[in-house]
Short mmCIF file of C-alpha atoms and ligand atoms in Angstrom, two decimals:
data_model
loop_
_atom_site.label_atom_id
_atom_site.label_comp_id
_atom_site.label_asym_id
_atom_site.label_seq_id
_atom_site.Cartn_x
_atom_site.Cartn_y
_atom_site.Cartn_z
CA UNK T 1 -16.52 -0.94 -18.99
CA UNK T 2 -17.56 0.01 -15.48
CA UNK T 3 -16.23 3.40 -14.33
CA UNK T 4 -15.25 3.88 -10.70
CA UNK T 5 -13.47 6.60 -8.67
CA UNK T 6 -10.82 9.00 -10.00
CA UNK T 7 -10.78 7.84 -13.63
CA UNK T 8 -10.32 4.13 -12.96
CA UNK T 9 -12.44 1.59 -14.85
CA UNK T 10 -12.68 -2.11 -15.58
CA UNK T 11 -14.41 -4.94 -17.34
CA UNK T 12 -12.95 -7.38 -14.79
CA UNK T 13 -11.85 -6.47 -11.29
CA UNK T 14 -9.64 -9.07 -9.61
CA UNK T 15 -10.62 -9.90 -6.02
CA UNK T 16 -7.41 -8.31 -4.68
CA UNK T 17 -8.34 -5.00 -6.34
CA UNK T 18 -11.83 -5.12 -4.79
CA UNK T 19 -10.24 -5.29 -1.33
CA UNK T 20 -7.70 -2.55 -2.19
CA UNK T 21 -10.60 -0.35 -3.21
CA UNK T 22 -12.12 -0.84 0.25
CA UNK T 23 -8.79 0.09 1.85
CA UNK T 24 -8.74 -3.41 3.34
CA UNK T 25 -5.46 -4.72 1.86
CA UNK T 26 -2.28 -4.64 3.86
CA UNK T 27 0.73 -4.08 1.60
CA UNK T 28 3.50 -6.47 2.59
CA UNK T 29 6.81 -5.31 1.09
CA UNK T 30 8.75 -8.53 1.49
CA UNK T 31 12.20 -7.37 0.40
CA UNK T 32 13.80 -4.48 -1.45
CA UNK T 33 16.10 -6.91 -3.28
CA UNK T 34 15.54 -7.17 -7.04
CA UNK T 35 17.75 -8.14 -9.95
CA UNK T 36 15.98 -5.86 -12.42
CA UNK T 37 16.55 -2.17 -13.08
CA UNK T 38 13.28 -0.92 -14.59
CA UNK T 39 13.57 2.76 -15.49
CA UNK T 40 10.20 3.47 -13.82
CA UNK T 41 10.90 1.55 -10.60
CA UNK T 42 8.98 3.35 -7.85
CA UNK T 43 10.76 1.68 -4.90
CA UNK T 44 12.47 4.40 -2.83
CA UNK T 45 16.25 4.67 -2.54
CA UNK T 46 15.85 3.87 1.16
CA UNK T 47 14.36 0.44 0.37
CA UNK T 48 15.61 -0.61 -3.07
CA UNK T 49 18.39 -3.20 -2.95
CA UNK T 50 17.99 -3.64 0.81
CA UNK T 51 16.61 -6.76 2.40
CA UNK T 52 13.99 -5.04 4.54
CA UNK T 53 10.36 -5.99 5.17
CA UNK T 54 7.49 -3.59 5.72
CA UNK T 55 3.79 -4.01 6.45
CA UNK T 56 2.41 -0.73 5.05
CA UNK T 57 4.59 1.93 6.75
CA UNK T 58 5.66 -0.35 9.63
CA UNK T 59 9.03 -2.11 9.51
CA UNK T 60 8.50 -5.82 10.19
CA UNK T 61 11.17 -7.26 12.45
CA UNK T 62 8.98 -10.03 13.83
CA UNK T 63 5.65 -11.65 13.02
CA UNK T 64 4.16 -9.56 15.82
CA UNK T 65 4.77 -6.35 13.80
CA UNK T 66 2.78 -7.88 10.95
CA UNK T 67 -0.09 -8.77 13.29
CA UNK T 68 -0.16 -5.33 14.88
CA UNK T 69 -0.43 -3.69 11.49
CA UNK T 70 -3.09 -6.13 10.27
CA UNK T 71 -5.09 -5.52 13.43
CA UNK T 72 -4.75 -1.74 13.24
CA UNK T 73 -6.35 -1.61 9.77
CA UNK T 74 -8.57 -4.68 10.19
CA UNK T 75 -6.95 -6.13 7.08
CA UNK T 76 -9.05 -8.49 4.99
CA UNK T 77 -6.22 -9.29 2.63
CA UNK T 78 -2.52 -8.97 1.89
CA UNK T 79 -0.79 -7.64 -1.23
CA UNK T 80 2.67 -9.19 -1.38
CA UNK T 81 5.17 -7.05 -3.21
CA UNK T 82 8.77 -5.78 -3.24
CA UNK T 83 11.47 -5.53 -4.82
CA UNK T 84 11.18 -9.08 -6.01
CA UNK T 85 9.35 -11.04 -3.30
CA UNK T 86 10.20 -14.44 -4.77
CA UNK T 87 13.90 -13.83 -4.09
CA UNK T 88 12.80 -14.56 -0.51
CA UNK T 89 10.52 -17.50 -1.22
CA UNK T 90 10.63 -18.94 2.32
CA UNK T 91 9.70 -15.58 3.82
CA UNK T 92 6.77 -15.23 1.42
CA UNK T 93 5.61 -18.78 2.23
CA UNK T 94 5.75 -17.99 5.97
CA UNK T 95 3.57 -14.88 5.61
CA UNK T 96 1.18 -16.69 3.27
CA UNK T 97 0.67 -19.36 5.95
CA UNK T 98 0.06 -16.75 8.64
CA UNK T 99 -2.35 -14.70 6.52
CA UNK T 100 -4.28 -17.82 5.53
CA UNK T 101 -4.83 -18.72 9.18
CA UNK T 102 -6.73 -15.44 9.42
CA UNK T 103 -8.62 -16.16 6.23
CA UNK T 104 -7.10 -13.22 4.38
CA UNK T 105 -7.16 -12.96 0.61
CA UNK T 106 -3.60 -12.95 -0.78
CA UNK T 107 -2.34 -11.54 -4.04
CA UNK T 108 1.26 -11.60 -5.12
CA UNK T 109 3.20 -9.42 -7.58
CA UNK T 110 6.26 -10.89 -9.20
CA UNK T 111 8.53 -10.27 -12.14
CA UNK T 112 9.85 -13.81 -12.09
CA UNK T 113 8.19 -16.26 -14.47
CA UNK T 114 7.65 -18.66 -11.57
CA UNK T 115 6.89 -22.22 -12.67
CA UNK T 116 4.65 -24.88 -11.15
CA UNK T 117 7.28 -26.09 -8.63
CA UNK T 118 7.71 -22.63 -7.13
CA UNK T 119 3.97 -21.91 -7.16
CA UNK T 120 3.26 -25.15 -5.31
CA UNK T 121 5.39 -23.84 -2.43
CA UNK T 122 3.04 -20.90 -2.18
CA UNK T 123 -0.21 -22.72 -1.74
CA UNK T 124 -2.58 -20.23 -0.18
CA UNK T 125 -1.90 -17.45 -2.70
CA UNK T 126 -5.25 -16.61 -4.33
CA UNK T 127 -4.08 -14.37 -7.13
CA UNK T 128 -0.82 -13.73 -8.96
CA UNK T 129 0.10 -10.71 -11.07
CA UNK T 130 3.09 -11.03 -13.37
CA UNK T 131 5.09 -7.96 -14.32
CA UNK T 132 7.49 -8.41 -17.25
CA UNK T 133 10.24 -5.85 -16.50
CA UNK T 134 9.85 -2.95 -18.97
CA UNK T 135 7.26 -5.21 -20.70
CA UNK T 136 9.98 -7.33 -22.27
CA UNK T 137 9.45 -10.97 -23.22
CA UNK T 138 5.81 -11.47 -22.12
CA UNK T 139 5.88 -14.96 -23.68
CA UNK T 140 8.03 -16.12 -20.77
CA UNK T 141 4.91 -15.85 -18.58
CA UNK T 142 2.63 -18.08 -20.63
CA UNK T 143 3.56 -21.29 -18.82
CA UNK T 144 3.52 -19.62 -15.36
CA UNK T 145 0.02 -18.23 -15.99
CA UNK T 146 -1.15 -21.66 -17.14
CA UNK T 147 0.47 -23.31 -14.09
CA UNK T 148 -1.12 -20.80 -11.71
CA UNK T 149 -4.57 -21.31 -13.20
CA UNK T 150 -4.14 -25.07 -12.99
CA UNK T 151 -3.45 -24.65 -9.26
CA UNK T 152 -6.63 -22.60 -8.87
CA UNK T 153 -4.83 -19.25 -8.62
CA UNK T 154 -6.38 -16.34 -10.54
CA UNK T 155 -3.58 -15.02 -12.77
CA UNK T 156 -2.73 -12.22 -15.12
CA UNK T 157 -0.39 -9.33 -15.88
CA UNK T 158 -0.02 -6.10 -13.96
CA UNK T 159 1.91 -3.48 -15.89
CA UNK T 160 2.56 0.26 -15.93
CA UNK T 161 1.18 2.16 -18.95
CA UNK T 162 4.59 2.90 -20.48
CA UNK T 163 3.79 1.69 -24.03
CA UNK T 164 1.46 -0.66 -25.86
CA UNK T 165 2.70 -4.25 -26.06
CA UNK T 166 0.26 -6.19 -28.23
CA UNK T 167 1.62 -9.57 -27.19
CA UNK T 168 0.40 -8.97 -23.64
CA UNK T 169 -3.16 -8.50 -24.86
CA UNK T 170 -2.93 -11.59 -27.06
CA UNK T 171 -1.67 -13.71 -24.18
CA UNK T 172 -4.32 -12.65 -21.68
CA UNK T 173 -7.09 -13.19 -24.20
CA UNK T 174 -5.74 -16.62 -25.21
CA UNK T 175 -5.37 -17.75 -21.60
CA UNK T 176 -8.47 -16.09 -20.11
CA UNK T 177 -6.13 -14.16 -17.81
CA UNK T 178 -6.63 -10.62 -16.51
CA UNK T 179 -4.75 -7.44 -17.33
CA UNK T 180 -4.24 -4.65 -14.79
CA UNK T 181 -2.78 -1.47 -16.25
CA UNK T 182 -1.48 1.13 -13.81
CA UNK T 183 -1.00 4.79 -14.57
CA UNK T 184 2.71 5.54 -14.41
CA UNK T 185 3.47 7.33 -11.14
CA UNK T 186 6.40 9.62 -10.65
CA UNK T 187 8.45 9.56 -7.46
CA UNK T 188 11.78 10.98 -6.31
CA UNK T 189 13.33 7.66 -7.39
CA UNK T 190 12.13 7.54 -11.01
CA UNK T 191 11.43 11.18 -11.92
CA UNK T 192 14.68 11.79 -13.82
CA UNK T 193 14.38 8.56 -15.85
CA UNK T 194 10.76 9.19 -16.79
CA UNK T 195 11.28 12.81 -17.83
CA UNK T 196 14.51 11.81 -19.58
CA UNK T 197 12.56 9.37 -21.77
CA UNK T 198 10.23 12.15 -22.89
CA UNK T 199 7.10 11.24 -20.89
CA UNK T 200 4.93 14.23 -20.05
CA UNK T 201 4.55 14.47 -16.28
CA UNK T 202 1.49 16.13 -14.78
CA UNK T 203 1.52 16.55 -11.00
CA UNK T 204 2.95 13.20 -9.95
CA UNK T 205 1.80 11.01 -12.82
CA UNK T 206 2.03 10.49 -16.59
CA UNK T 207 -1.03 10.95 -18.80
CA UNK T 208 -0.85 8.16 -21.38
CA UNK T 209 -4.48 7.62 -22.29
CA UNK T 210 -3.80 6.41 -25.85
CA UNK T 211 -1.73 3.55 -24.49
CA UNK T 212 -4.36 2.73 -21.88
CA UNK T 213 -7.13 2.71 -24.51
CA UNK T 214 -5.15 0.32 -26.71
CA UNK T 215 -5.04 -2.15 -23.82
CA UNK T 216 -8.86 -2.13 -23.60
CA UNK T 217 -8.73 -4.92 -26.21
CA UNK T 218 -8.03 -7.24 -23.28
CA UNK T 219 -11.24 -9.02 -22.33
CA UNK T 220 -10.49 -8.95 -18.60
CA UNK T 221 -9.23 -5.40 -18.28
CA UNK T 222 -8.72 -3.00 -15.38
CA UNK T 223 -7.16 0.45 -15.44
CA UNK T 224 -6.02 1.91 -12.10
CA UNK T 225 -5.28 5.64 -12.08
CA UNK T 226 -2.67 7.22 -9.82
CA UNK T 227 -5.32 9.43 -8.20
CA UNK T 228 -7.46 6.36 -7.41
CA UNK T 229 -4.71 5.14 -5.13
CA UNK T 230 -4.92 8.38 -3.12
CA UNK T 231 -8.63 9.15 -3.08
CA UNK T 232 -9.93 5.61 -2.70
CA UNK T 233 -7.35 3.05 -1.64
CA UNK T 234 -5.08 5.06 0.67
CA UNK T 235 -7.79 7.32 2.10
CA UNK T 236 -10.03 4.37 2.95
CA UNK T 237 -7.17 2.54 4.62
CA UNK T 238 -6.46 5.64 6.71
CA UNK T 239 -10.11 5.83 7.75
CA UNK T 240 -10.05 2.16 8.81
CA UNK T 241 -6.92 2.83 10.87
CA UNK T 242 -8.30 6.07 12.37
CA UNK T 243 -11.49 4.30 13.45
CA UNK T 244 -9.35 1.93 15.50
CA UNK T 245 -7.91 4.80 17.53
CA UNK T 246 -9.42 5.60 20.95
CA UNK T 247 -12.58 7.70 20.78
CA UNK T 248 -10.92 10.91 21.92
CA UNK T 249 -9.14 11.35 18.57
CA UNK T 250 -11.05 13.54 16.09
CA UNK T 251 -11.11 12.02 12.57
CA UNK T 252 -11.05 14.18 9.43
CA UNK T 253 -12.71 13.37 6.08
CA UNK T 254 -9.26 12.46 4.73
CA UNK T 255 -8.75 9.86 7.44
CA UNK T 256 -6.16 11.84 9.39
CA UNK T 257 -6.52 12.22 13.18
CA UNK T 258 -6.38 15.32 15.37
CA UNK T 259 -5.24 15.22 18.98
CA UNK T 260 -3.48 17.21 21.66
CA UNK T 261 0.18 16.23 21.93
CA UNK T 262 2.10 16.62 25.18
CA UNK T 263 5.90 16.67 25.22
CA UNK T 264 8.38 16.99 28.04
CA UNK T 265 8.50 15.00 31.27
CA UNK T 266 6.02 12.27 30.30
CA UNK T 267 5.92 10.65 33.77
CA UNK T 268 4.89 13.97 35.19
CA UNK T 269 2.29 14.47 32.42
CA UNK T 270 0.85 11.02 33.18
CA UNK T 271 0.50 11.89 36.86
CA UNK T 272 -1.45 15.05 36.04
CA UNK T 273 -3.68 13.29 33.48
CA UNK T 274 -4.39 10.40 35.88
CA UNK T 275 -5.29 12.86 38.64
CA UNK T 276 -7.88 14.42 36.34
CA UNK T 277 -8.93 11.00 34.98
CA UNK T 278 -8.14 11.98 31.40
CA UNK T 279 -7.82 9.30 28.73
CA UNK T 280 -4.52 9.30 26.81
CA UNK T 281 -2.03 7.18 24.85
CA UNK T 282 1.66 7.21 25.69
CA UNK T 283 4.36 6.82 23.01
CA UNK T 284 8.16 6.94 23.45
CA UNK T 285 8.35 10.61 22.49
CA UNK T 286 5.01 12.06 23.56
CA UNK T 287 1.56 11.57 25.04
CA UNK T 288 -1.58 12.09 22.97
CA UNK T 289 -4.95 13.04 24.37
CA UNK T 290 -8.20 14.70 23.31
CA UNK T 291 -7.90 17.88 21.21
CA UNK T 292 -10.74 19.18 23.38
CA UNK T 293 -8.81 18.83 26.60
CA UNK T 294 -10.33 21.00 29.34
CA UNK T 295 -8.66 24.41 29.62
CA UNK T 296 -8.04 23.95 33.36
CA UNK T 297 -6.16 20.68 32.78
CA UNK T 298 -4.32 22.26 29.88
CA UNK T 299 -3.10 25.10 32.08
CA UNK T 300 -2.17 22.64 34.85
CA UNK T 301 0.03 20.74 32.40
CA UNK T 302 1.62 23.90 31.02
CA UNK T 303 2.34 25.19 34.51
CA UNK T 304 4.43 22.02 35.03
CA UNK T 305 6.61 23.05 32.07
CA UNK T 306 5.04 20.62 29.56
CA UNK T 307 4.67 21.60 25.90
CA UNK T 308 1.19 21.19 24.38
CA UNK T 309 0.23 21.35 20.72
CA UNK T 310 -2.70 20.48 18.50
CA UNK T 311 -1.50 17.94 15.98
CA UNK T 312 -3.04 16.58 12.78
CA UNK T 313 -1.30 13.39 11.73
CA UNK T 314 -1.68 10.17 9.79
CA UNK T 315 -3.12 7.29 11.84
CA UNK T 316 -0.28 5.10 10.53
CA UNK T 317 2.41 3.43 12.62
CA UNK T 318 4.98 6.12 11.64
CA UNK T 319 2.55 8.86 12.84
CA UNK T 320 3.57 11.34 10.14
CA UNK T 321 2.57 14.84 11.22
CA UNK T 322 0.72 17.10 8.80
CA UNK T 323 0.19 20.17 10.94
CA UNK T 324 1.21 21.35 14.41
CA UNK T 325 -0.18 24.36 16.30
CA UNK T 326 1.25 25.14 19.69
CA UNK T 327 -1.43 25.82 22.33
S1 SF4 X 1 10.92 -5.47 -11.13
FE1 SF4 X 1 9.77 -4.09 -9.79
S2 SF4 X 1 11.13 -3.74 -8.02
FE2 SF4 X 1 12.37 -4.65 -9.64
S3 SF4 X 1 13.29 -2.91 -10.69
FE3 SF4 X 1 11.41 -3.44 -11.82
S4 SF4 X 1 9.83 -2.13 -10.90
FE4 SF4 X 1 11.57 -2.13 -9.47
#
């Protein structure tokens, strides 16, 4: 087994996971619709059961939103997920076509035991990860895994470490498929269910190492810890996004950005900044400029009644603020 960051390890790392590790995979949440009710479902109340599409944190209302997000993080691949993405097969096929034009690697998660006919409609998908809801009836995925492999798609299971299901190991070893086991993560959506079933929660995840070790019998095995997602995957994606911001933003080790935010009469603020030839970005609600803005310009802006603050925020499309200090 090869050990990587934050307790993750593998004997086989699917291509999609290699790109996730680099922070280079865009997560395309195709729809929040799903006919299952897994007790550990991590999809938020805001999205579950709703037919909404997101590219990372950005709501996708048109193909343009998808492109903007892909460009912002210089995506090298797409992870298609949901809800149950295959409930919106045409939508998935459309995004697969678009992503393929840009030579992106595509992996798809699904709980549906999709057969050859369905898979043929998704030509362009490179990798498919089947998730039997609550690990029930893994045999239903034998034919789909065979069909995917026949079509040249790398295939396997991706499951949360809720319990050991021997049949899953037997199937992957018989079919030369891979097995991804994820540490069970706790969110506001699933916390009550997980605690109610007696799982021991530490921070925001469940330690279930005995179960994980049992799955090591799979020949093509990969364990992904909850912390890995934060310290490797998410952090690296943030850094990629931050690097695509104008040079005046300061970038932290965590991939967040620091800038000076100006609020108030933005037309007026623009006039002052243009007069002083200061670089800035204008949003609907504010203007952002260098955190090292010259004190004279700062005072000129304040004297016009504008509010200035130093802001540390995520470089994501929703610009979530971490810290604000008025200056
Ligand atoms: S299949 Fe996935 S999206 Fe659907 S309920 Fe289960 S965990 Fe949630």
